[in-house]
Amino acid sequence: MENVFILIAEDDADDRFLLQSAFEENGFKDKLHFVENGVELMDYLRNHSIKDEVKMPRFILLDLNMPKKDGREVLKEIKQDGLLKNIPVIIFSTTNNEQEMRRCYELGANSYITKPNSFESLIKTVAAIRSYWTHTTGVLS
C-alpha cells in the first residue's frame, strides 16, 4: 500500500484528532500534515511544495470555516496559482447546503464532502476519499 502525503486544513483540534485516528483505523501510513487556518496552509504550500515537488500533497482536505483566511479564499488562491492549481482540493466541511457547494465548485473544488457525524462513518469516508484520490486519479500532472 502506497504512502502518500496529505495536507489537511482544519482549525478544530477534535476534528484533527478524529481525522488522524480515522487514517490510522484504516491502516494508512500516510504522512498527514495539519494546518489550523488558511494563512498557515498557503504559507506551507508556498514555502515547502514549490521548492520540492516531492513534497506536493496528493490532495488537500480543506475545511471552509477557519480563522484568519477561510477555505473559500484559500481555494480561490490555490486554483489561481499556476504552481498549485493541479493539487486536488477536497472541501471537507460541516456546511451542507447546495448554494455553498455550487460556490466551491465554481471556485475550483475537486470534490465537496460533508463531514460525517459519527466516527464509524468518518472511517469509511476517509477510506473512500483516499482510495479515490490516490488510485483512481493516479499521479498528478
Short mmCIF file of N, CA and C in Angstrom, two decimals:
data_model
loop_
_atom_site.label_atom_id
_atom_site.label_comp_id
_atom_site.label_asym_id
_atom_site.label_seq_id
_atom_site.Cartn_x
_atom_site.Cartn_y
_atom_site.Cartn_z
N MET A 1 0.85 -1.18 0.00
CA MET A 1 0.00 0.00 0.00
C MET A 1 0.90 1.25 0.00
N GLU A 2 0.64 2.12 -0.96
CA GLU A 2 1.45 3.31 -1.13
C GLU A 2 1.18 4.33 -0.01
N ASN A 3 2.26 4.91 0.50
CA ASN A 3 2.11 6.00 1.46
C ASN A 3 2.10 7.31 0.68
N VAL A 4 1.18 8.17 1.02
CA VAL A 4 1.07 9.44 0.32
C VAL A 4 1.12 10.58 1.33
N PHE A 5 1.32 11.77 0.81
CA PHE A 5 1.36 12.97 1.64
C PHE A 5 0.04 13.72 1.44
N ILE A 6 -0.65 13.97 2.54
CA ILE A 6 -1.95 14.64 2.51
C ILE A 6 -1.89 15.87 3.42
N LEU A 7 -2.30 16.99 2.88
CA LEU A 7 -2.32 18.24 3.63
C LEU A 7 -3.76 18.50 4.07
N ILE A 8 -3.93 18.74 5.37
CA ILE A 8 -5.27 18.92 5.93
C ILE A 8 -5.36 20.26 6.66
N ALA A 9 -6.30 21.09 6.21
CA ALA A 9 -6.55 22.38 6.85
C ALA A 9 -7.80 22.25 7.70
N GLU A 10 -7.61 22.24 9.00
CA GLU A 10 -8.72 22.05 9.95
C GLU A 10 -8.41 22.80 11.23
N ASP A 11 -9.27 23.72 11.61
CA ASP A 11 -9.00 24.54 12.80
C ASP A 11 -9.43 23.88 14.11
N ASP A 12 -10.29 22.87 14.04
CA ASP A 12 -10.81 22.24 15.25
C ASP A 12 -9.90 21.09 15.69
N ALA A 13 -9.36 21.19 16.90
CA ALA A 13 -8.42 20.18 17.41
C ALA A 13 -9.07 18.79 17.50
N ASP A 14 -10.32 18.72 17.89
CA ASP A 14 -11.01 17.43 17.97
C ASP A 14 -11.15 16.80 16.58
N ASP A 15 -11.49 17.62 15.60
CA ASP A 15 -11.62 17.09 14.23
C ASP A 15 -10.26 16.63 13.69
N ARG A 16 -9.20 17.34 14.02
CA ARG A 16 -7.85 16.90 13.59
C ARG A 16 -7.55 15.54 14.20
N PHE A 17 -7.83 15.39 15.50
CA PHE A 17 -7.58 14.11 16.17
C PHE A 17 -8.41 12.99 15.53
N LEU A 18 -9.68 13.25 15.27
CA LEU A 18 -10.54 12.24 14.68
C LEU A 18 -10.08 11.85 13.27
N LEU A 19 -9.64 12.83 12.49
CA LEU A 19 -9.13 12.52 11.15
C LEU A 19 -7.88 11.66 11.22
N GLN A 20 -6.96 12.04 12.09
CA GLN A 20 -5.72 11.26 12.29
C GLN A 20 -6.09 9.82 12.69
N SER A 21 -7.01 9.69 13.61
CA SER A 21 -7.44 8.37 14.08
C SER A 21 -8.11 7.57 12.97
N ALA A 22 -8.91 8.23 12.14
CA ALA A 22 -9.59 7.53 11.04
C ALA A 22 -8.59 6.98 10.03
N PHE A 23 -7.54 7.75 9.73
CA PHE A 23 -6.49 7.25 8.84
C PHE A 23 -5.82 6.04 9.47
N GLU A 24 -5.51 6.12 10.75
CA GLU A 24 -4.85 5.01 11.45
C GLU A 24 -5.75 3.78 11.51
N GLU A 25 -7.04 3.98 11.79
CA GLU A 25 -8.00 2.86 11.86
C GLU A 25 -8.06 2.10 10.53
N ASN A 26 -7.88 2.83 9.43
CA ASN A 26 -7.89 2.22 8.10
C ASN A 26 -6.57 1.54 7.77
N GLY A 27 -5.57 1.72 8.64
CA GLY A 27 -4.26 1.12 8.39
C GLY A 27 -3.39 1.93 7.44
N PHE A 28 -3.78 3.17 7.17
CA PHE A 28 -2.99 4.01 6.27
C PHE A 28 -1.80 4.58 7.02
N LYS A 29 -0.66 4.58 6.39
CA LYS A 29 0.57 5.11 6.99
C LYS A 29 0.96 6.44 6.33
N ASP A 30 -0.02 7.10 5.78
CA ASP A 30 0.23 8.34 5.06
C ASP A 30 0.83 9.40 5.97
N LYS A 31 1.59 10.30 5.34
CA LYS A 31 2.09 11.46 6.07
C LYS A 31 0.99 12.50 6.02
N LEU A 32 0.43 12.80 7.17
CA LEU A 32 -0.60 13.83 7.27
C LEU A 32 0.05 15.07 7.86
N HIS A 33 -0.15 16.19 7.21
CA HIS A 33 0.33 17.45 7.78
C HIS A 33 -0.89 18.33 8.00
N PHE A 34 -1.07 18.76 9.24
CA PHE A 34 -2.22 19.59 9.60
C PHE A 34 -1.81 21.05 9.72
N VAL A 35 -2.65 21.91 9.20
CA VAL A 35 -2.53 23.36 9.43
C VAL A 35 -3.87 23.80 10.01
N GLU A 36 -3.84 24.90 10.76
CA GLU A 36 -5.04 25.31 11.50
C GLU A 36 -5.84 26.44 10.88
N ASN A 37 -5.31 27.04 9.81
CA ASN A 37 -6.07 28.10 9.15
C ASN A 37 -5.53 28.30 7.74
N GLY A 38 -6.23 29.13 6.99
CA GLY A 38 -5.86 29.36 5.60
C GLY A 38 -4.52 30.03 5.40
N VAL A 39 -4.14 30.90 6.33
CA VAL A 39 -2.83 31.56 6.22
C VAL A 39 -1.71 30.53 6.34
N GLU A 40 -1.83 29.63 7.34
CA GLU A 40 -0.83 28.57 7.51
C GLU A 40 -0.78 27.65 6.28
N LEU A 41 -1.93 27.36 5.72
CA LEU A 41 -1.99 26.48 4.55
C LEU A 41 -1.23 27.10 3.38
N MET A 42 -1.51 28.35 3.09
CA MET A 42 -0.84 29.00 1.95
C MET A 42 0.65 29.16 2.22
N ASP A 43 1.02 29.50 3.46
CA ASP A 43 2.45 29.59 3.81
C ASP A 43 3.13 28.24 3.58
N TYR A 44 2.48 27.17 4.02
CA TYR A 44 3.06 25.84 3.86
C TYR A 44 3.25 25.52 2.37
N LEU A 45 2.21 25.74 1.58
CA LEU A 45 2.30 25.42 0.15
C LEU A 45 3.39 26.24 -0.54
N ARG A 46 3.46 27.49 -0.22
CA ARG A 46 4.43 28.35 -0.90
C ARG A 46 5.86 28.10 -0.42
N ASN A 47 6.03 27.70 0.84
CA ASN A 47 7.38 27.52 1.38
C ASN A 47 7.92 26.11 1.26
N HIS A 48 7.06 25.11 1.09
CA HIS A 48 7.53 23.74 1.03
C HIS A 48 7.33 23.10 -0.33
N SER A 49 6.14 23.17 -0.84
CA SER A 49 5.81 22.40 -2.03
C SER A 49 6.50 22.91 -3.28
N ILE A 50 6.56 24.19 -3.45
CA ILE A 50 7.09 24.74 -4.68
C ILE A 50 8.57 24.42 -4.85
N LYS A 51 9.32 24.47 -3.76
CA LYS A 51 10.75 24.22 -3.82
C LYS A 51 11.06 22.75 -4.09
N ASP A 52 10.16 21.88 -3.67
CA ASP A 52 10.44 20.45 -3.74
C ASP A 52 9.17 19.73 -4.13
N GLU A 53 9.05 19.36 -5.40
CA GLU A 53 7.81 18.74 -5.88
C GLU A 53 7.48 17.45 -5.16
N VAL A 54 8.48 16.81 -4.57
CA VAL A 54 8.23 15.58 -3.82
C VAL A 54 7.28 15.87 -2.66
N LYS A 55 7.33 17.08 -2.15
CA LYS A 55 6.50 17.44 -1.00
C LYS A 55 5.13 17.96 -1.40
N MET A 56 4.81 17.93 -2.69
CA MET A 56 3.48 18.35 -3.11
C MET A 56 2.48 17.34 -2.55
N PRO A 57 1.44 17.81 -1.88
CA PRO A 57 0.45 16.86 -1.36
C PRO A 57 -0.30 16.18 -2.50
N ARG A 58 -0.69 14.94 -2.27
CA ARG A 58 -1.50 14.24 -3.26
C ARG A 58 -2.86 14.93 -3.37
N PHE A 59 -3.36 15.39 -2.23
CA PHE A 59 -4.57 16.18 -2.21
C PHE A 59 -4.63 16.98 -0.91
N ILE A 60 -5.52 17.97 -0.89
CA ILE A 60 -5.73 18.81 0.28
C ILE A 60 -7.16 18.60 0.77
N LEU A 61 -7.30 18.31 2.05
CA LEU A 61 -8.63 18.30 2.69
C LEU A 61 -8.79 19.68 3.31
N LEU A 62 -9.80 20.40 2.90
CA LEU A 62 -9.94 21.80 3.27
C LEU A 62 -11.26 22.09 3.97
N ASP A 63 -11.16 22.51 5.22
CA ASP A 63 -12.34 22.97 5.95
C ASP A 63 -12.69 24.36 5.44
N LEU A 64 -13.96 24.69 5.41
CA LEU A 64 -14.35 26.02 4.92
C LEU A 64 -14.28 27.09 5.99
N ASN A 65 -14.74 26.77 7.18
CA ASN A 65 -14.88 27.79 8.21
C ASN A 65 -13.69 27.78 9.16
N MET A 66 -12.68 28.57 8.79
CA MET A 66 -11.45 28.67 9.58
C MET A 66 -11.14 30.13 9.87
N PRO A 67 -10.36 30.38 10.93
CA PRO A 67 -9.97 31.76 11.23
C PRO A 67 -8.89 32.27 10.27
N LYS A 68 -8.66 33.55 10.29
CA LYS A 68 -7.63 34.28 9.55
C LYS A 68 -7.91 34.33 8.04
N LYS A 69 -8.04 33.17 7.41
CA LYS A 69 -8.38 33.11 6.00
C LYS A 69 -9.22 31.85 5.83
N ASP A 70 -10.45 32.01 5.37
CA ASP A 70 -11.32 30.83 5.31
C ASP A 70 -11.05 29.98 4.07
N GLY A 71 -11.70 28.83 4.04
CA GLY A 71 -11.46 27.86 2.98
C GLY A 71 -11.80 28.37 1.59
N ARG A 72 -12.81 29.22 1.48
CA ARG A 72 -13.18 29.76 0.17
C ARG A 72 -12.06 30.62 -0.41
N GLU A 73 -11.50 31.47 0.44
CA GLU A 73 -10.39 32.33 -0.01
C GLU A 73 -9.18 31.49 -0.43
N VAL A 74 -8.88 30.49 0.38
CA VAL A 74 -7.73 29.61 0.10
C VAL A 74 -7.95 28.85 -1.20
N LEU A 75 -9.14 28.30 -1.37
CA LEU A 75 -9.47 27.55 -2.58
C LEU A 75 -9.25 28.42 -3.82
N LYS A 76 -9.74 29.63 -3.76
CA LYS A 76 -9.59 30.56 -4.88
C LYS A 76 -8.11 30.84 -5.16
N GLU A 77 -7.33 31.07 -4.11
CA GLU A 77 -5.89 31.33 -4.28
C GLU A 77 -5.16 30.14 -4.89
N ILE A 78 -5.46 28.94 -4.39
CA ILE A 78 -4.79 27.74 -4.90
C ILE A 78 -5.10 27.56 -6.38
N LYS A 79 -6.35 27.69 -6.75
CA LYS A 79 -6.76 27.41 -8.12
C LYS A 79 -6.34 28.51 -9.10
N GLN A 80 -5.93 29.68 -8.59
CA GLN A 80 -5.44 30.74 -9.45
C GLN A 80 -3.92 30.75 -9.53
N ASP A 81 -3.26 29.88 -8.78
CA ASP A 81 -1.81 29.82 -8.74
C ASP A 81 -1.31 28.75 -9.71
N GLY A 82 -0.52 29.15 -10.67
CA GLY A 82 -0.04 28.23 -11.70
C GLY A 82 0.70 27.02 -11.16
N LEU A 83 1.40 27.17 -10.04
CA LEU A 83 2.17 26.07 -9.47
C LEU A 83 1.33 25.16 -8.57
N LEU A 84 0.21 25.65 -8.09
CA LEU A 84 -0.59 24.90 -7.12
C LEU A 84 -1.91 24.37 -7.66
N LYS A 85 -2.37 24.92 -8.77
CA LYS A 85 -3.74 24.67 -9.23
C LYS A 85 -4.05 23.21 -9.55
N ASN A 86 -3.02 22.39 -9.80
CA ASN A 86 -3.28 20.98 -10.12
C ASN A 86 -3.43 20.09 -8.89
N ILE A 87 -3.20 20.64 -7.71
CA ILE A 87 -3.39 19.84 -6.49
C ILE A 87 -4.89 19.70 -6.26
N PRO A 88 -5.40 18.47 -6.18
CA PRO A 88 -6.83 18.31 -5.90
C PRO A 88 -7.19 18.87 -4.52
N VAL A 89 -8.27 19.63 -4.47
CA VAL A 89 -8.75 20.20 -3.21
C VAL A 89 -10.13 19.62 -2.93
N ILE A 90 -10.22 18.93 -1.80
CA ILE A 90 -11.48 18.34 -1.37
C ILE A 90 -12.00 19.17 -0.21
N ILE A 91 -13.14 19.81 -0.42
CA ILE A 91 -13.77 20.56 0.67
C ILE A 91 -14.34 19.53 1.64
N PHE A 92 -14.02 19.70 2.91
CA PHE A 92 -14.46 18.77 3.95
C PHE A 92 -15.04 19.63 5.06
N SER A 93 -16.36 19.80 5.03
CA SER A 93 -16.99 20.82 5.87
C SER A 93 -18.30 20.33 6.48
N THR A 94 -18.67 20.94 7.59
CA THR A 94 -19.98 20.65 8.18
C THR A 94 -21.08 21.38 7.40
N THR A 95 -20.71 22.40 6.64
CA THR A 95 -21.68 23.16 5.86
C THR A 95 -22.26 22.26 4.77
N ASN A 96 -23.56 22.11 4.81
CA ASN A 96 -24.21 21.20 3.86
C ASN A 96 -25.38 21.92 3.20
N ASN A 97 -25.05 22.90 2.36
CA ASN A 97 -26.13 23.49 1.58
C ASN A 97 -25.69 23.64 0.13
N GLU A 98 -26.67 23.48 -0.74
CA GLU A 98 -26.40 23.39 -2.17
C GLU A 98 -25.73 24.65 -2.72
N GLN A 99 -26.13 25.80 -2.24
CA GLN A 99 -25.56 27.06 -2.72
C GLN A 99 -24.05 27.13 -2.39
N GLU A 100 -23.69 26.72 -1.17
CA GLU A 100 -22.28 26.72 -0.77
C GLU A 100 -21.49 25.71 -1.61
N MET A 101 -22.06 24.55 -1.82
CA MET A 101 -21.39 23.54 -2.64
C MET A 101 -21.14 24.06 -4.05
N ARG A 102 -22.17 24.65 -4.64
CA ARG A 102 -22.04 25.20 -6.00
C ARG A 102 -20.94 26.27 -6.04
N ARG A 103 -20.93 27.13 -5.04
CA ARG A 103 -19.92 28.19 -4.98
C ARG A 103 -18.51 27.60 -4.94
N CYS A 104 -18.32 26.55 -4.14
CA CYS A 104 -17.00 25.92 -4.03
C CYS A 104 -16.58 25.27 -5.35
N TYR A 105 -17.52 24.62 -6.03
CA TYR A 105 -17.19 24.03 -7.33
C TYR A 105 -16.84 25.12 -8.34
N GLU A 106 -17.54 26.24 -8.29
CA GLU A 106 -17.23 27.36 -9.18
C GLU A 106 -15.83 27.91 -8.91
N LEU A 107 -15.40 27.85 -7.64
CA LEU A 107 -14.05 28.33 -7.28
C LEU A 107 -12.97 27.30 -7.62
N GLY A 108 -13.37 26.09 -8.02
CA GLY A 108 -12.39 25.10 -8.45
C GLY A 108 -12.24 23.88 -7.57
N ALA A 109 -13.13 23.69 -6.59
CA ALA A 109 -13.04 22.50 -5.74
C ALA A 109 -13.15 21.24 -6.61
N ASN A 110 -12.36 20.23 -6.28
CA ASN A 110 -12.42 18.97 -7.00
C ASN A 110 -13.51 18.06 -6.44
N SER A 111 -13.86 18.27 -5.18
CA SER A 111 -14.89 17.47 -4.54
C SER A 111 -15.38 18.23 -3.31
N TYR A 112 -16.60 17.94 -2.90
CA TYR A 112 -17.18 18.57 -1.71
C TYR A 112 -17.82 17.46 -0.89
N ILE A 113 -17.32 17.27 0.31
CA ILE A 113 -17.81 16.21 1.18
C ILE A 113 -18.24 16.81 2.51
N THR A 114 -19.46 16.48 2.91
CA THR A 114 -19.95 16.93 4.21
C THR A 114 -19.39 16.00 5.28
N LYS A 115 -18.87 16.60 6.34
CA LYS A 115 -18.27 15.80 7.43
C LYS A 115 -19.32 14.85 8.01
N PRO A 116 -18.95 13.58 8.15
CA PRO A 116 -19.88 12.63 8.77
C PRO A 116 -20.08 12.95 10.25
N ASN A 117 -21.19 12.48 10.80
CA ASN A 117 -21.48 12.80 12.20
C ASN A 117 -21.19 11.65 13.16
N SER A 118 -20.52 10.60 12.67
CA SER A 118 -20.09 9.54 13.58
C SER A 118 -18.67 9.11 13.19
N PHE A 119 -17.93 8.59 14.15
CA PHE A 119 -16.56 8.16 13.88
C PHE A 119 -16.55 6.99 12.90
N GLU A 120 -17.51 6.10 13.02
CA GLU A 120 -17.58 4.95 12.10
C GLU A 120 -17.77 5.44 10.66
N SER A 121 -18.63 6.42 10.48
CA SER A 121 -18.84 6.99 9.14
C SER A 121 -17.58 7.72 8.66
N LEU A 122 -16.89 8.39 9.57
CA LEU A 122 -15.66 9.09 9.21
C LEU A 122 -14.60 8.10 8.70
N ILE A 123 -14.48 6.96 9.36
CA ILE A 123 -13.51 5.94 8.92
C ILE A 123 -13.81 5.53 7.48
N LYS A 124 -15.08 5.29 7.16
CA LYS A 124 -15.47 4.89 5.80
C LYS A 124 -15.24 6.03 4.81
N THR A 125 -15.56 7.24 5.23
CA THR A 125 -15.39 8.40 4.34
C THR A 125 -13.92 8.62 4.02
N VAL A 126 -13.05 8.55 5.03
CA VAL A 126 -11.61 8.71 4.83
C VAL A 126 -11.09 7.65 3.86
N ALA A 127 -11.54 6.41 4.04
CA ALA A 127 -11.10 5.32 3.14
C ALA A 127 -11.54 5.61 1.70
N ALA A 128 -12.76 6.08 1.53
CA ALA A 128 -13.27 6.37 0.18
C ALA A 128 -12.52 7.54 -0.46
N ILE A 129 -12.30 8.60 0.30
CA ILE A 129 -11.58 9.76 -0.23
C ILE A 129 -10.17 9.35 -0.65
N ARG A 130 -9.48 8.66 0.26
CA ARG A 130 -8.10 8.28 -0.02
C ARG A 130 -8.03 7.34 -1.22
N SER A 131 -8.91 6.38 -1.27
CA SER A 131 -8.91 5.43 -2.38
C SER A 131 -9.11 6.16 -3.71
N TYR A 132 -10.09 7.03 -3.75
CA TYR A 132 -10.37 7.75 -4.99
C TYR A 132 -9.21 8.64 -5.41
N TRP A 133 -8.70 9.43 -4.48
CA TRP A 133 -7.70 10.43 -4.85
C TRP A 133 -6.28 9.87 -4.92
N THR A 134 -6.06 8.63 -4.55
CA THR A 134 -4.72 8.05 -4.72
C THR A 134 -4.69 6.99 -5.81
N HIS A 135 -5.79 6.29 -6.02
CA HIS A 135 -5.78 5.22 -7.01
C HIS A 135 -6.49 5.58 -8.30
N THR A 136 -7.67 6.09 -8.20
CA THR A 136 -8.47 6.39 -9.39
C THR A 136 -7.84 7.49 -10.22
N THR A 137 -7.34 8.52 -9.56
CA THR A 137 -6.83 9.67 -10.29
C THR A 137 -5.37 9.52 -10.67
N GLY A 138 -4.66 8.60 -10.06
CA GLY A 138 -3.27 8.39 -10.42
C GLY A 138 -2.39 9.53 -10.00
N VAL A 139 -1.28 9.68 -10.70
CA VAL A 139 -0.28 10.70 -10.36
C VAL A 139 -0.69 12.04 -10.93
N LEU A 140 -0.43 13.07 -10.18
CA LEU A 140 -0.76 14.42 -10.64
C LEU A 140 0.11 14.82 -11.82
N SER A 141 -0.47 15.61 -12.68
CA SER A 141 0.31 16.11 -13.83
C SER A 141 1.03 17.38 -13.46
#
